[in-house]
Structure formats: structure tokens, C-alpha cells
JSON list of C-alpha atoms and ligand atoms in Angstrom, two decimals:
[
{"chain": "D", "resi": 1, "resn": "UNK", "atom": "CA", "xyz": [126.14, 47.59, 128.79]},
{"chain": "D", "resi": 2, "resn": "UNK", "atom": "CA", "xyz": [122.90, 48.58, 128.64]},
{"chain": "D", "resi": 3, "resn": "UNK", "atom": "CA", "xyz": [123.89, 50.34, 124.98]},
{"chain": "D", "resi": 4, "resn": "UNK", "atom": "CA", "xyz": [124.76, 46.73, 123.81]},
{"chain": "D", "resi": 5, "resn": "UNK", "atom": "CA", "xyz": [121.44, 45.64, 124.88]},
{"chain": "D", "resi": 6, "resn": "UNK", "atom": "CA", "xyz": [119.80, 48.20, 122.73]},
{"chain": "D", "resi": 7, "resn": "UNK", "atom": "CA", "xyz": [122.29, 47.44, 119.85]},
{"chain": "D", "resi": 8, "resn": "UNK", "atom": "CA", "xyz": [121.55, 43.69, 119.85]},
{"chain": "D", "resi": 9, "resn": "UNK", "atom": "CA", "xyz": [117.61, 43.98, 120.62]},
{"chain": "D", "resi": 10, "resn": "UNK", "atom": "CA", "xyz": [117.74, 46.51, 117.37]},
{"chain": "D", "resi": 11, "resn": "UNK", "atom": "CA", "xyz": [119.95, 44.14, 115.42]},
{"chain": "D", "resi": 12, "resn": "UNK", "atom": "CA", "xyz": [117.15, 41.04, 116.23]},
{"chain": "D", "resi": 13, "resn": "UNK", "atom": "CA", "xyz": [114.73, 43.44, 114.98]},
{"chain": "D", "resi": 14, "resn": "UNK", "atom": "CA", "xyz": [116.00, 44.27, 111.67]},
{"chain": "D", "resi": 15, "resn": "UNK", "atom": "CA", "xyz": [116.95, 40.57, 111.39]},
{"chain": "D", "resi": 16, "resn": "UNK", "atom": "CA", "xyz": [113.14, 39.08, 111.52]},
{"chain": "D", "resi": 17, "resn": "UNK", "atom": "CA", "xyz": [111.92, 41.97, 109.44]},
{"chain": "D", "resi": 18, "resn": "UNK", "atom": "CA", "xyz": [114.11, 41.20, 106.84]},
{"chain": "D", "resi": 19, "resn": "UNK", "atom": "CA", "xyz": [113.77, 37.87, 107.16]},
{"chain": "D", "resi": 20, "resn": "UNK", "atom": "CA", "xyz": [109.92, 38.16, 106.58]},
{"chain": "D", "resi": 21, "resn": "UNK", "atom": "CA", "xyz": [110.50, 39.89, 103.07]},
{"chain": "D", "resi": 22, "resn": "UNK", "atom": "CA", "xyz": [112.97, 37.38, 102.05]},
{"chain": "D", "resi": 23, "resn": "UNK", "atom": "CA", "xyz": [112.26, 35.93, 98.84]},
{"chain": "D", "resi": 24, "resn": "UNK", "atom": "CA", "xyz": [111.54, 32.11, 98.80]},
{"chain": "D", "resi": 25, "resn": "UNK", "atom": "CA", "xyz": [110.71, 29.56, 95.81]},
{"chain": "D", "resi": 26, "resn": "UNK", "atom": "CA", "xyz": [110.04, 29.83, 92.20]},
{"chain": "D", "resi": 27, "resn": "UNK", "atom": "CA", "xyz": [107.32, 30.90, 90.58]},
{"chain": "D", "resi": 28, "resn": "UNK", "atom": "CA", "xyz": [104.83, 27.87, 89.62]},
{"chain": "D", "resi": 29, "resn": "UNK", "atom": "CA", "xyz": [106.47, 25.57, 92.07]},
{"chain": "D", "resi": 30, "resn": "UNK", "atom": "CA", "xyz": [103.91, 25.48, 94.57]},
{"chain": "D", "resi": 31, "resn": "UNK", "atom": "CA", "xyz": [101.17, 22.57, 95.90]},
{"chain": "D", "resi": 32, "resn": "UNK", "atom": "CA", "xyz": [97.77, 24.24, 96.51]},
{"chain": "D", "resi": 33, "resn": "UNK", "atom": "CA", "xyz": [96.15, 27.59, 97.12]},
{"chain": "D", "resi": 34, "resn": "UNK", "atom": "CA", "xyz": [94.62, 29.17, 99.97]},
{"chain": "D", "resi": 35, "resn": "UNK", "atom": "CA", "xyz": [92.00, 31.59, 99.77]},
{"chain": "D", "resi": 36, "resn": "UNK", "atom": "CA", "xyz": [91.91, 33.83, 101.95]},
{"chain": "D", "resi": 37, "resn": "UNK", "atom": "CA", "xyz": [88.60, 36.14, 102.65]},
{"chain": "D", "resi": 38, "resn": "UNK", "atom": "CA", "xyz": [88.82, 38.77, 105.61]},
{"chain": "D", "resi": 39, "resn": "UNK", "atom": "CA", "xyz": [86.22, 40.14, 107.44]},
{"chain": "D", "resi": 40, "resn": "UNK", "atom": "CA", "xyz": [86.28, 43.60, 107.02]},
{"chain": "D", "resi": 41, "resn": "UNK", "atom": "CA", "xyz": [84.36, 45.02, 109.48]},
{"chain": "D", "resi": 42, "resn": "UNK", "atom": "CA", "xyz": [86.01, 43.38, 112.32]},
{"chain": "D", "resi": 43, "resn": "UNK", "atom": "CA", "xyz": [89.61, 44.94, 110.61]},
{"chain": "D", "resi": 44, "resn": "UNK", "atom": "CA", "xyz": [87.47, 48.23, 110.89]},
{"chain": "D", "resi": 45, "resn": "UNK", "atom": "CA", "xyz": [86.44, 47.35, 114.43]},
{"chain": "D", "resi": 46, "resn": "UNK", "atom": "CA", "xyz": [90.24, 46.69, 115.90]},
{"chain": "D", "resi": 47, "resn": "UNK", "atom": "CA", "xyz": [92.86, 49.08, 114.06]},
{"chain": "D", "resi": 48, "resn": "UNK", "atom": "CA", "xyz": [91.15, 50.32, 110.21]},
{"chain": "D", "resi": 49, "resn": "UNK", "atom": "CA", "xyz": [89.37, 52.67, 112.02]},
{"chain": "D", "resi": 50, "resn": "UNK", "atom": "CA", "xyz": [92.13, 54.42, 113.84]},
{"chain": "D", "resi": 51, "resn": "UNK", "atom": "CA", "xyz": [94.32, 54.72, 110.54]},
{"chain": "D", "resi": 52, "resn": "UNK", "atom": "CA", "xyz": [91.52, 57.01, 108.85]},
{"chain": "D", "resi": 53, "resn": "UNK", "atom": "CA", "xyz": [91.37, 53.67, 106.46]},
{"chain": "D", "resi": 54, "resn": "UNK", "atom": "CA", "xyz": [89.42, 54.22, 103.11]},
{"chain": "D", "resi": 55, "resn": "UNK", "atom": "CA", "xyz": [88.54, 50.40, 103.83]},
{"chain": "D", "resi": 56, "resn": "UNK", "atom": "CA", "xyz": [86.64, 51.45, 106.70]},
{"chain": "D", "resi": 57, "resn": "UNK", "atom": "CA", "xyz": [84.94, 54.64, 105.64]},
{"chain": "D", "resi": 58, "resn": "UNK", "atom": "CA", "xyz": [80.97, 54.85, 105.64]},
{"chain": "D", "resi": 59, "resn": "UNK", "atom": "CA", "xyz": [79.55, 53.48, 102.52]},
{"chain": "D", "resi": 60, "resn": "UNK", "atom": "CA", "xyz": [82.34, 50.98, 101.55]},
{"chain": "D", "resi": 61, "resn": "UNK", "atom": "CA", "xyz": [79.55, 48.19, 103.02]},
{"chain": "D", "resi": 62, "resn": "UNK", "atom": "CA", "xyz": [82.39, 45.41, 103.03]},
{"chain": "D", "resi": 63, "resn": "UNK", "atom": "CA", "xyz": [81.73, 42.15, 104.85]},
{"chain": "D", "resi": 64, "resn": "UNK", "atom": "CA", "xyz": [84.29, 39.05, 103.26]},
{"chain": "D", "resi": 65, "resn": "UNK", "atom": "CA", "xyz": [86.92, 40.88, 101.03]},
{"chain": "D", "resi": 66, "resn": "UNK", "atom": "CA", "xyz": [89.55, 39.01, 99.25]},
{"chain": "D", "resi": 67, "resn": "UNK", "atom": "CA", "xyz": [93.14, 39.43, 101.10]},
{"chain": "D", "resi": 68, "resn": "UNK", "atom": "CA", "xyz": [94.77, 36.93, 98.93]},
{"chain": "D", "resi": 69, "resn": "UNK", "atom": "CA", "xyz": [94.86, 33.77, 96.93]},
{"chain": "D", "resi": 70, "resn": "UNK", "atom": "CA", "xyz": [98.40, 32.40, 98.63]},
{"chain": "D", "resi": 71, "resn": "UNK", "atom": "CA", "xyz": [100.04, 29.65, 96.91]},
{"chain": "D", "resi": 72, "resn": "UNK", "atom": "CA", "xyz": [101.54, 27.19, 99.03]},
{"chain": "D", "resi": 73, "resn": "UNK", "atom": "CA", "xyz": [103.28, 23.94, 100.46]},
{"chain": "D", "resi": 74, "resn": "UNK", "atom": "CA", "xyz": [102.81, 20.56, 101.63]},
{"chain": "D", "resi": 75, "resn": "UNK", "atom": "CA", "xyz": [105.86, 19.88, 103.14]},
{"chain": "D", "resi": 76, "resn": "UNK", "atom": "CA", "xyz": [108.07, 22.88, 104.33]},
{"chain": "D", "resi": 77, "resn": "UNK", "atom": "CA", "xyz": [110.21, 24.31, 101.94]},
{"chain": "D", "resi": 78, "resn": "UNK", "atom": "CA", "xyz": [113.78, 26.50, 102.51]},
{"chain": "D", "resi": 79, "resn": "UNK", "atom": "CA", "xyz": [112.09, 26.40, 106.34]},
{"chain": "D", "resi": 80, "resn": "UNK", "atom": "CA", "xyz": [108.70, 27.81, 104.66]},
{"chain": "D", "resi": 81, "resn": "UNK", "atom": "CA", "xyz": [105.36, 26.98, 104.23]},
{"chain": "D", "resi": 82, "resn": "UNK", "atom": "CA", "xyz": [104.80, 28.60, 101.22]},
{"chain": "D", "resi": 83, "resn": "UNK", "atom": "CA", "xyz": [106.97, 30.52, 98.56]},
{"chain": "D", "resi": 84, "resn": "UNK", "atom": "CA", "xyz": [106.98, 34.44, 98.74]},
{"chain": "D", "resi": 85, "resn": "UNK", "atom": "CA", "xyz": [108.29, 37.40, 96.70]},
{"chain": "D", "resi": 86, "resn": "UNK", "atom": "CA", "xyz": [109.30, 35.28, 94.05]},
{"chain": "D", "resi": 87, "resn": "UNK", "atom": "CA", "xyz": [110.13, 37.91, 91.19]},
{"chain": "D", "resi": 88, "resn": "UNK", "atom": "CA", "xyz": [110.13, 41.27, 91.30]},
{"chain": "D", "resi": 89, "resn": "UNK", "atom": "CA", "xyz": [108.01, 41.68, 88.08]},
{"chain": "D", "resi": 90, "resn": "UNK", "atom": "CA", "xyz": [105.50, 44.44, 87.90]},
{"chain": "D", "resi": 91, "resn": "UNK", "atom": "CA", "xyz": [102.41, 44.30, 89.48]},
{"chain": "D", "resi": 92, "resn": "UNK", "atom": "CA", "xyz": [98.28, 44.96, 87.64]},
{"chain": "D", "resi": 93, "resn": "UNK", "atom": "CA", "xyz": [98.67, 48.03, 85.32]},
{"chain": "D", "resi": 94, "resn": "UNK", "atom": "CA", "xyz": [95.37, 49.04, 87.14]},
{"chain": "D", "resi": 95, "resn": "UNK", "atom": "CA", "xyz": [94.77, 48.14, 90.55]},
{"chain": "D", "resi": 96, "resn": "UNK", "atom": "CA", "xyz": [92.03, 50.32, 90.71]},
{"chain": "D", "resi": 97, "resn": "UNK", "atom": "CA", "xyz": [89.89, 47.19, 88.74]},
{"chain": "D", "resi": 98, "resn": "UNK", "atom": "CA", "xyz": [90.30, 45.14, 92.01]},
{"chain": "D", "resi": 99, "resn": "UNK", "atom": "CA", "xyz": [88.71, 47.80, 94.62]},
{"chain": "D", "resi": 100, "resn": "UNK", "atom": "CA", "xyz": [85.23, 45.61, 94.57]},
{"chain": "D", "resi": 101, "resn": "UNK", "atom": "CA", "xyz": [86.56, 42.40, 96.32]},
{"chain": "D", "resi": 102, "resn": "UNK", "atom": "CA", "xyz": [89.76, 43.85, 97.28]},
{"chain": "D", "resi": 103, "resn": "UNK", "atom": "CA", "xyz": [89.33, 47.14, 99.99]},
{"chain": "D", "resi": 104, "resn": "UNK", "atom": "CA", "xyz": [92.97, 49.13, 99.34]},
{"chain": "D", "resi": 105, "resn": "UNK", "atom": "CA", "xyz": [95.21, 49.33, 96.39]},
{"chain": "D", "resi": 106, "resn": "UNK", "atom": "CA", "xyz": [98.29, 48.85, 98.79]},
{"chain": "D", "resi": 107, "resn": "UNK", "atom": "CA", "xyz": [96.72, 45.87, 99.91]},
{"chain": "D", "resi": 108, "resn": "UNK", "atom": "CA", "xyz": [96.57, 45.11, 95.90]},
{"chain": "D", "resi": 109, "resn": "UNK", "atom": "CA", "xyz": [100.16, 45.63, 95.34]},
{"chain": "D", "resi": 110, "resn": "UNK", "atom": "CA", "xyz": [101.38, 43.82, 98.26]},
{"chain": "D", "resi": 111, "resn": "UNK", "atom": "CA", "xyz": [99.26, 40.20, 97.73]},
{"chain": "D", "resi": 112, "resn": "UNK", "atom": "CA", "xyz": [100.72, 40.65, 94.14]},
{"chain": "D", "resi": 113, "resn": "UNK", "atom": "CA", "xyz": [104.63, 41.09, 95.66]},
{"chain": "D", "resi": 114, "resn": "UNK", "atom": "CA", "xyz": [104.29, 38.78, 98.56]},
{"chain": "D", "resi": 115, "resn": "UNK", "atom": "CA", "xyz": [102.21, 35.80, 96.97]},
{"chain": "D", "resi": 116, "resn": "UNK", "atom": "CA", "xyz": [101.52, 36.73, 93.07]},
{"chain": "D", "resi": 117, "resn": "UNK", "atom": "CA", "xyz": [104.83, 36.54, 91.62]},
{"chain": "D", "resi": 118, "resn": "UNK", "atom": "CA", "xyz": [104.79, 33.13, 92.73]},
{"chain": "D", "resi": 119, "resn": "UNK", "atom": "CA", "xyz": [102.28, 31.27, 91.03]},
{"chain": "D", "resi": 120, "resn": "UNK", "atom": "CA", "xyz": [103.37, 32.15, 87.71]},
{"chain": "D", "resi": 121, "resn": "UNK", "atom": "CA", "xyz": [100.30, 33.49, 86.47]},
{"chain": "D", "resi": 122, "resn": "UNK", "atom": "CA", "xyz": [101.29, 37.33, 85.59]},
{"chain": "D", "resi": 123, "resn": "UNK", "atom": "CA", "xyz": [99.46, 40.23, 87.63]},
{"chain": "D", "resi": 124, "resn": "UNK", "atom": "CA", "xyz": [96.65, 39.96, 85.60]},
{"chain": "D", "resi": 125, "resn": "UNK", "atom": "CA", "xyz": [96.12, 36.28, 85.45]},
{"chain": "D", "resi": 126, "resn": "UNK", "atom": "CA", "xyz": [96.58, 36.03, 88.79]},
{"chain": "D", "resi": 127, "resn": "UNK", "atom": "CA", "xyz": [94.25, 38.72, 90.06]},
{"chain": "D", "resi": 128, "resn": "UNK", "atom": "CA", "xyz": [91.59, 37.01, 87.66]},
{"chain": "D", "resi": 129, "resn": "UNK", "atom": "CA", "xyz": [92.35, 33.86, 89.38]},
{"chain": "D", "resi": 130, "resn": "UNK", "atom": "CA", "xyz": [92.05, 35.01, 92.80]},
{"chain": "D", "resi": 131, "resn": "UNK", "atom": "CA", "xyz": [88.39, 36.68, 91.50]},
{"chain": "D", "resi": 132, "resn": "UNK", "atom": "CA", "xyz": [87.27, 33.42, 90.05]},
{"chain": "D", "resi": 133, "resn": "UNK", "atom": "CA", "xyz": [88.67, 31.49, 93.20]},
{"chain": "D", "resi": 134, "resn": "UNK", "atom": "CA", "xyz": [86.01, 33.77, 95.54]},
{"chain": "D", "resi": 135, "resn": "UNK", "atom": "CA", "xyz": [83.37, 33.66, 93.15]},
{"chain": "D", "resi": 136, "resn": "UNK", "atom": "CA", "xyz": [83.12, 30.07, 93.29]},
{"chain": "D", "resi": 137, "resn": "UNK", "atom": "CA", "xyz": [82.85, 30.46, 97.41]},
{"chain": "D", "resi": 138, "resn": "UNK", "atom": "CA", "xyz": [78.65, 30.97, 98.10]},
{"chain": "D", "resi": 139, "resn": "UNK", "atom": "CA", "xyz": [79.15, 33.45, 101.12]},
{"chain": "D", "resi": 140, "resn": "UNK", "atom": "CA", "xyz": [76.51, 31.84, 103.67]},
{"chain": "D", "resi": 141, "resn": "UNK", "atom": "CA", "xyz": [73.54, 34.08, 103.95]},
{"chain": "D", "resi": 142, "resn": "UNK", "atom": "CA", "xyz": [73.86, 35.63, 106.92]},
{"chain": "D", "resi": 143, "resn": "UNK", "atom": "CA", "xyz": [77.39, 36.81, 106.34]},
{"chain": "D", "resi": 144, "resn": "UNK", "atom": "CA", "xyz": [76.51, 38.60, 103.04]},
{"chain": "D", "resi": 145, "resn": "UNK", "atom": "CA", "xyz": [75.19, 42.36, 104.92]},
{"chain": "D", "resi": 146, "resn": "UNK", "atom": "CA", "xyz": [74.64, 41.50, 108.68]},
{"chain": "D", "resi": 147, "resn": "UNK", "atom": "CA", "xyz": [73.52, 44.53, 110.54]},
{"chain": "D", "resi": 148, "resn": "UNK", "atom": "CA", "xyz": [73.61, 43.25, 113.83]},
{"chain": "D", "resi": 149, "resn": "UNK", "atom": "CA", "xyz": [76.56, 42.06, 115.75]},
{"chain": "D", "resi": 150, "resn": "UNK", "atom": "CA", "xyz": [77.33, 38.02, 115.42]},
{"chain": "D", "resi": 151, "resn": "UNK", "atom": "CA", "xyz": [78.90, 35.54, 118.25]},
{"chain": "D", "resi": 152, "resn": "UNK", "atom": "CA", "xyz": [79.84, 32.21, 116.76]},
{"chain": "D", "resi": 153, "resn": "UNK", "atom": "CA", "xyz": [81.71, 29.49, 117.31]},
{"chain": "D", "resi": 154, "resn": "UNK", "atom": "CA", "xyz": [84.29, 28.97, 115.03]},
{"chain": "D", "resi": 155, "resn": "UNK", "atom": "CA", "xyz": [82.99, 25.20, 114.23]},
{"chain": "D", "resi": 156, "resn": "UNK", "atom": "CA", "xyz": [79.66, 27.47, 113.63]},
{"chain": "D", "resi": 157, "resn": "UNK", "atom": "CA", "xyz": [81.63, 29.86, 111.18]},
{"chain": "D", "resi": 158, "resn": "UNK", "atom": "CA", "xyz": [82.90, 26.59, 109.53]},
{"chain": "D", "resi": 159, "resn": "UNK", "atom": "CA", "xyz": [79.35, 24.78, 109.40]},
{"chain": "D", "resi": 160, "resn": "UNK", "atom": "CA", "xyz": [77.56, 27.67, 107.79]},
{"chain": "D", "resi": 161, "resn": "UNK", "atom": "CA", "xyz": [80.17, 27.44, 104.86]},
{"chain": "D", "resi": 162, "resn": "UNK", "atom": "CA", "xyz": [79.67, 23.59, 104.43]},
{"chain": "D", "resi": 163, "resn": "UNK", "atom": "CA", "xyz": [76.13, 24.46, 104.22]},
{"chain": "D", "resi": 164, "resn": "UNK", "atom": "CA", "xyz": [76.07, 26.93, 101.79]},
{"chain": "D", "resi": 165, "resn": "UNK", "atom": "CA", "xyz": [79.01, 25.05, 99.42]},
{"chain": "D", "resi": 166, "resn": "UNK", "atom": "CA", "xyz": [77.59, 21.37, 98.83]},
{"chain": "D", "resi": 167, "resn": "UNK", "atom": "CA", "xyz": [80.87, 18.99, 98.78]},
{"chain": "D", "resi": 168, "resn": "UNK", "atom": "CA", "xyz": [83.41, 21.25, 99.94]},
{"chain": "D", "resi": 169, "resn": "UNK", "atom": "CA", "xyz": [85.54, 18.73, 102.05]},
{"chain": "D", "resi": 170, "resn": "UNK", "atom": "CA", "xyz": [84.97, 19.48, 105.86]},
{"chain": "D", "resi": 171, "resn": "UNK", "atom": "CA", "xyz": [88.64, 20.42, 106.81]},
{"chain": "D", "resi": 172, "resn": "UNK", "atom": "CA", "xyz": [89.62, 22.56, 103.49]},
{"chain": "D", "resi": 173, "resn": "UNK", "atom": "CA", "xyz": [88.49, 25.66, 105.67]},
{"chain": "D", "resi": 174, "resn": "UNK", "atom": "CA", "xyz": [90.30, 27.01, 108.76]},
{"chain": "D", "resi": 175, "resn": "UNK", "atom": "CA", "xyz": [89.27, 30.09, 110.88]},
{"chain": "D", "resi": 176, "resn": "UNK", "atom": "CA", "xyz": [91.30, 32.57, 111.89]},
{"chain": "D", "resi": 177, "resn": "UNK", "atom": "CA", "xyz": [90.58, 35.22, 114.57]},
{"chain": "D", "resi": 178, "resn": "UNK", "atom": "CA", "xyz": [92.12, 37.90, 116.39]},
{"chain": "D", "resi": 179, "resn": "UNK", "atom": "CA", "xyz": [91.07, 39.22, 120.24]},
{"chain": "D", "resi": 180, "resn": "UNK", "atom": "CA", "xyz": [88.08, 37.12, 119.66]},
{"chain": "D", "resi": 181, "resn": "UNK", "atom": "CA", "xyz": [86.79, 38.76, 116.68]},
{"chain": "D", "resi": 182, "resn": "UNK", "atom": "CA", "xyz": [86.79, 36.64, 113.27]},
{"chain": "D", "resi": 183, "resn": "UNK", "atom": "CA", "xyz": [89.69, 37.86, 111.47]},
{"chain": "D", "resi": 184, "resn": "UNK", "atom": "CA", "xyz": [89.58, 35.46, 107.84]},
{"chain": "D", "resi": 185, "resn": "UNK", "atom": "CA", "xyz": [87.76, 32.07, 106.50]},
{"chain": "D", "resi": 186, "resn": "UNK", "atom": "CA", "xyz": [90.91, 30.23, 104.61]},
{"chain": "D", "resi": 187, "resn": "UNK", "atom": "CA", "xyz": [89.84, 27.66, 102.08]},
{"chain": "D", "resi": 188, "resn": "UNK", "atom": "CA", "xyz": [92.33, 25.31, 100.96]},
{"chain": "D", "resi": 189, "resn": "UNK", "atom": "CA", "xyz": [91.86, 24.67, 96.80]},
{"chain": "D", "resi": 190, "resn": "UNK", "atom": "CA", "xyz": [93.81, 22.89, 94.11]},
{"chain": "D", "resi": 191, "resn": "UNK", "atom": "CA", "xyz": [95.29, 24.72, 91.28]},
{"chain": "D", "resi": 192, "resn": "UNK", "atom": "CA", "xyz": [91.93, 24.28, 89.11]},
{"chain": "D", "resi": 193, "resn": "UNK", "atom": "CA", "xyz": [90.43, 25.78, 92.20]},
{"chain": "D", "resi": 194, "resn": "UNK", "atom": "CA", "xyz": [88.35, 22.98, 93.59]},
{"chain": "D", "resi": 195, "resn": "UNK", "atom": "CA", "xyz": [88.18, 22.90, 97.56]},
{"chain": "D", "resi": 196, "resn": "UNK", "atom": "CA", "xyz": [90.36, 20.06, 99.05]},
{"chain": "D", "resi": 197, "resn": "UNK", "atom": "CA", "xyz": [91.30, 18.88, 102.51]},
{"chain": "D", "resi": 198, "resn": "UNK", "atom": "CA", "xyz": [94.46, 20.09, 104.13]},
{"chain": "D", "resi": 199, "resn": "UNK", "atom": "CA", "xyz": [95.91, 20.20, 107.05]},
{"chain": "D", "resi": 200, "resn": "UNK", "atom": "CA", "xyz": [97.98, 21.71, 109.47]},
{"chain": "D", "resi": 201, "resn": "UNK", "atom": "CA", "xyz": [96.22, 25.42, 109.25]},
{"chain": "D", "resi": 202, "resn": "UNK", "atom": "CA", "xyz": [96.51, 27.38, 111.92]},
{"chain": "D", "resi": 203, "resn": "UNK", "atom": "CA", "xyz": [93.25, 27.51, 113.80]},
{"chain": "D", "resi": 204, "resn": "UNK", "atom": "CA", "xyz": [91.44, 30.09, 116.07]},
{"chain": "D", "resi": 205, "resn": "UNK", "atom": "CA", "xyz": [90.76, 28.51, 119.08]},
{"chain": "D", "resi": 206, "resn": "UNK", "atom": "CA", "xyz": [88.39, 31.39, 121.01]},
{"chain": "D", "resi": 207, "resn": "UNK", "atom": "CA", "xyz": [85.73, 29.71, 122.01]},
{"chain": "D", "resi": 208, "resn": "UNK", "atom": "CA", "xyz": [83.39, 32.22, 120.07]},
{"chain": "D", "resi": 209, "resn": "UNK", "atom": "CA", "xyz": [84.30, 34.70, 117.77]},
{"chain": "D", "resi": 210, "resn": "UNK", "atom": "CA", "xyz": [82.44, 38.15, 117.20]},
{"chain": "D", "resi": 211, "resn": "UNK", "atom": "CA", "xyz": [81.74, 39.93, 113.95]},
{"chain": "D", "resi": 212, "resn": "UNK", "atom": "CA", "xyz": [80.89, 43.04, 113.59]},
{"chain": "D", "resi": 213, "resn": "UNK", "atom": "CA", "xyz": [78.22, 44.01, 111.57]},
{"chain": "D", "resi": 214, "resn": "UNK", "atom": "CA", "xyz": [78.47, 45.39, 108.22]},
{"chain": "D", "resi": 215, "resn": "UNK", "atom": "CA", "xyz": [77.90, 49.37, 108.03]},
{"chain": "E", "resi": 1, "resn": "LIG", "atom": "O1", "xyz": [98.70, 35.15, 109.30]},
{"chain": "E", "resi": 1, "resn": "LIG", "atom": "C1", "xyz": [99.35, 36.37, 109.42]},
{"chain": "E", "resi": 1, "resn": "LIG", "atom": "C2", "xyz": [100.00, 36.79, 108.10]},
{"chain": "E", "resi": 1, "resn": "LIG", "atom": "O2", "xyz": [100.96, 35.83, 107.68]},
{"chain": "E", "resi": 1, "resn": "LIG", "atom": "C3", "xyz": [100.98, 35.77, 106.28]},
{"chain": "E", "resi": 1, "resn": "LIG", "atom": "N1", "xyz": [100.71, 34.40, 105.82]},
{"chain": "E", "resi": 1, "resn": "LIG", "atom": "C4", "xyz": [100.05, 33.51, 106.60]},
{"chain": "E", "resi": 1, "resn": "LIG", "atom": "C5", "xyz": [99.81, 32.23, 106.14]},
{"chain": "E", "resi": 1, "resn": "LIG", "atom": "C6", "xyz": [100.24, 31.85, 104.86]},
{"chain": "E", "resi": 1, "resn": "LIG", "atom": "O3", "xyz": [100.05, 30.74, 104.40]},
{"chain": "E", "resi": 1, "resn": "LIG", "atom": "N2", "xyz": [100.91, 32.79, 104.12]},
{"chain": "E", "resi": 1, "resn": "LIG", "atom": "C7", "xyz": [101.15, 34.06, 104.56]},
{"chain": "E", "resi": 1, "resn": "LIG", "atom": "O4", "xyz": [101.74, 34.87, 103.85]},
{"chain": "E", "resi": 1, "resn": "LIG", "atom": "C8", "xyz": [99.92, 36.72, 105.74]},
{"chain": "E", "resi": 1, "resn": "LIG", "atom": "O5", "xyz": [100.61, 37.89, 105.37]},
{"chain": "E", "resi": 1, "resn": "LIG", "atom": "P1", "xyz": [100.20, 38.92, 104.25]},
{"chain": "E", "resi": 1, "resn": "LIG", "atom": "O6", "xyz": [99.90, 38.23, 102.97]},
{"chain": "E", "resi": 1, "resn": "LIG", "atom": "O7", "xyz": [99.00, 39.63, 104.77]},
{"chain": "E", "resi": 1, "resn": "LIG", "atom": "O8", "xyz": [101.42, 39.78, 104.21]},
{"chain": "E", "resi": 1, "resn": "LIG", "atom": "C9", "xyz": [99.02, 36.89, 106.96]},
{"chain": "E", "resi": 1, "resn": "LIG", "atom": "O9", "xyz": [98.31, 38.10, 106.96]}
]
């Protein structure tokens, strides 16, 4: 009995895991972008420092990287909100040239697989994309190199990037956070990568969030 347990539990398993990799949509058929910028410090914080992760050794002096520029959906699509691992086309011919905004070359190859092949754009025109989506993003002040610990609000998170980025619609940004520190800032944009409001982003709803300082 308990045998067929085991066998089912492990069947489940493989199931959802290969249900996350499944490939969904076309490439170019997609309704907006999200940008996604993670604070890296806090990812140092929980588990990057554990893993020995070049992200998190001394000196790398991240504070927002870029995990992604994720095309997405208005309306769900083949039970998805956004398309993923659309081709199977090769990724940047150097990923090394992303290592400024981006902390890992897995990391590289992955938002490329997962979220890339979908917009259409090549590797290379769609890492240049995702560069010239988080350039136009001012990083609030206080965010750039913080070298003591923050506690925010999330709706304080949110205000300081209203501030900083004159006519960005209130609700095109959504925080994210994980065991209460800020995990990402996602900032919903059009395809000529102006901000624009969308909804139904998952929110954090901690009542404060910490962040780490950079180091
Ligand atoms: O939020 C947890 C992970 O889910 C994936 N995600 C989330 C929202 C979305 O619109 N698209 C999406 O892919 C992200 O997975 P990753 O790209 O890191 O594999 C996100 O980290």
C-alpha cells in the first residue's frame, strides 16, 4: 500500500514539473511585458548565499538586477498567463555581455528559454530589449547602493517608484516578496515599452518588507 503511495506521490511530482516546462504559445503572440527587477541582496540574504552563488560573492555590489522581461497575457491562454518555451532556438552567442544587469549566465540562458523565444525578437534583440526596458526604469535613490538595512511597506516600495518615474500609471507595478523580504518590483509595459496599468498581479501582502543592504 504504502509503495503505491510513494508511486503515485512520485508520479504527481514528475507530472507538475513537467508541466511547468511545457511549452505554451507562439512566438510574437503575446499582450504586454513585464519587467521584472530582483533584489539581489535579499536572494543573497535567503538561499544565494548557501549555494556558494557568484551572484552573491563580495564585490558583485548588486541591488535591482534584471530577472526577465516576460511577455504575457490578458486573458488566460491554453490555462496560462503568459506563453513559455516557445522555440527551442539558440540562445545569445555571448551571455557573458549580460553579467552587468543580469547576475548568472544560467539565469541568462534560462529567461531566454522560458520567456525569450516567445516574443519573437531573437536572443539578441531580445536581451537588448530587456536592457532598454530597465534603462528606462529611474531606480529611486535610495535603492541604488543602500548600506543599511530597509523596512518598507510595500505601498512605500511602490510610491518611491512613482516618484522617481513621472507618469508611470499607479498600478503598472506590483511587489513581490518572499518571508518578508522584497523579492522583485514588476512593471507592467507595452510592447514599445511604455509603463501601463494592469491588473491581476500577484501582490505581496507582508505588511513590511525588508531589504537587505547592498554589500
Ligand atoms: O513567481 C515565481 C516564478 O514564476 C515564474 N513566472 C511568474 C509570473 C509570470 O508572469 N511569469 C513567470 O514565468 C517566474 O519563473 P522564472 O522566469 O524565474 O522561471 C517566477 O520566478
Amino acid at each position: 500500500m504504502r509503495l503505491f503511495i510513494c508511486l503515485g506521490l512520485l508520479s504527481l511530482f514528475c507530472l507538475s514539473a513537467a508541466d511547468r516546462n511545457a511549452p505554451i504559445g507562439e512566438p510574437g503572440k503575446f499582450d504586454y511585458y513585464l519587467l521584472t527587477l530582483s533584489w539581489s541582496p535579499a536572494y543573497c540574504a535567503s538561499t544565494g548565499d548557501g549555494r556558494n552563488d557568484p551572484q552573491c560573492a563580495p564585490g558583485r555590489q548588486f541591488s535591482f538586477v534584471l530577472h526577465g522581461l516576460w511577455p504575457q497575457y490578458t486573458r488566460s491562454t491554453n490555462g496560462s498567463m503568459w506563453p513559455q518555451f516557445c522555440t527551442t532556438e539558440p540562445g545569445l552567442r555571448d551571455p557573458k555581455t549580460m553579467l552587468d544587469i543580469m547576475p548568472s549566465t544560467g539565469l541568462i540562458r534560462h529567461e531566454w528559454s522560458k520567456h525569450g523565444t516567445c516574443t519573437g525578437l531573437g536572443a539578441e534583440g531580445y536581451f537588448a530589449t530587456a536592457r532598454k526596458a530597465m534603462q528606462s526604469i529611474k531606480i529611486p535613490p535610495r535603492f541604488v547602493a543602500p548600506k543599511e538595512y530597509l523596512n518598507l511597506s510595500p505601498a512605500q516600495v511602490k510610491k518611491e517608484f512613482l516618484q522617481a518615474n513621472p507618469g508611470m500609471p499607479e498600478n503598472s507595478i506590483a511587489i513581490a516578496c518572499s518571508s518578508n523580504f522584497l523579492s522583485e518590483v514588476r512593471i507592467c509595459m507595452d510592447r514599445n515599452l511604455k509603463t501601463i496599468p494592469c491588473a491581476g498581479q500577484r501582490e505581496c501582502r507582508a505588511p513590511s518588507v525588508r531589504m537587505p543592504p547592498v554589500r
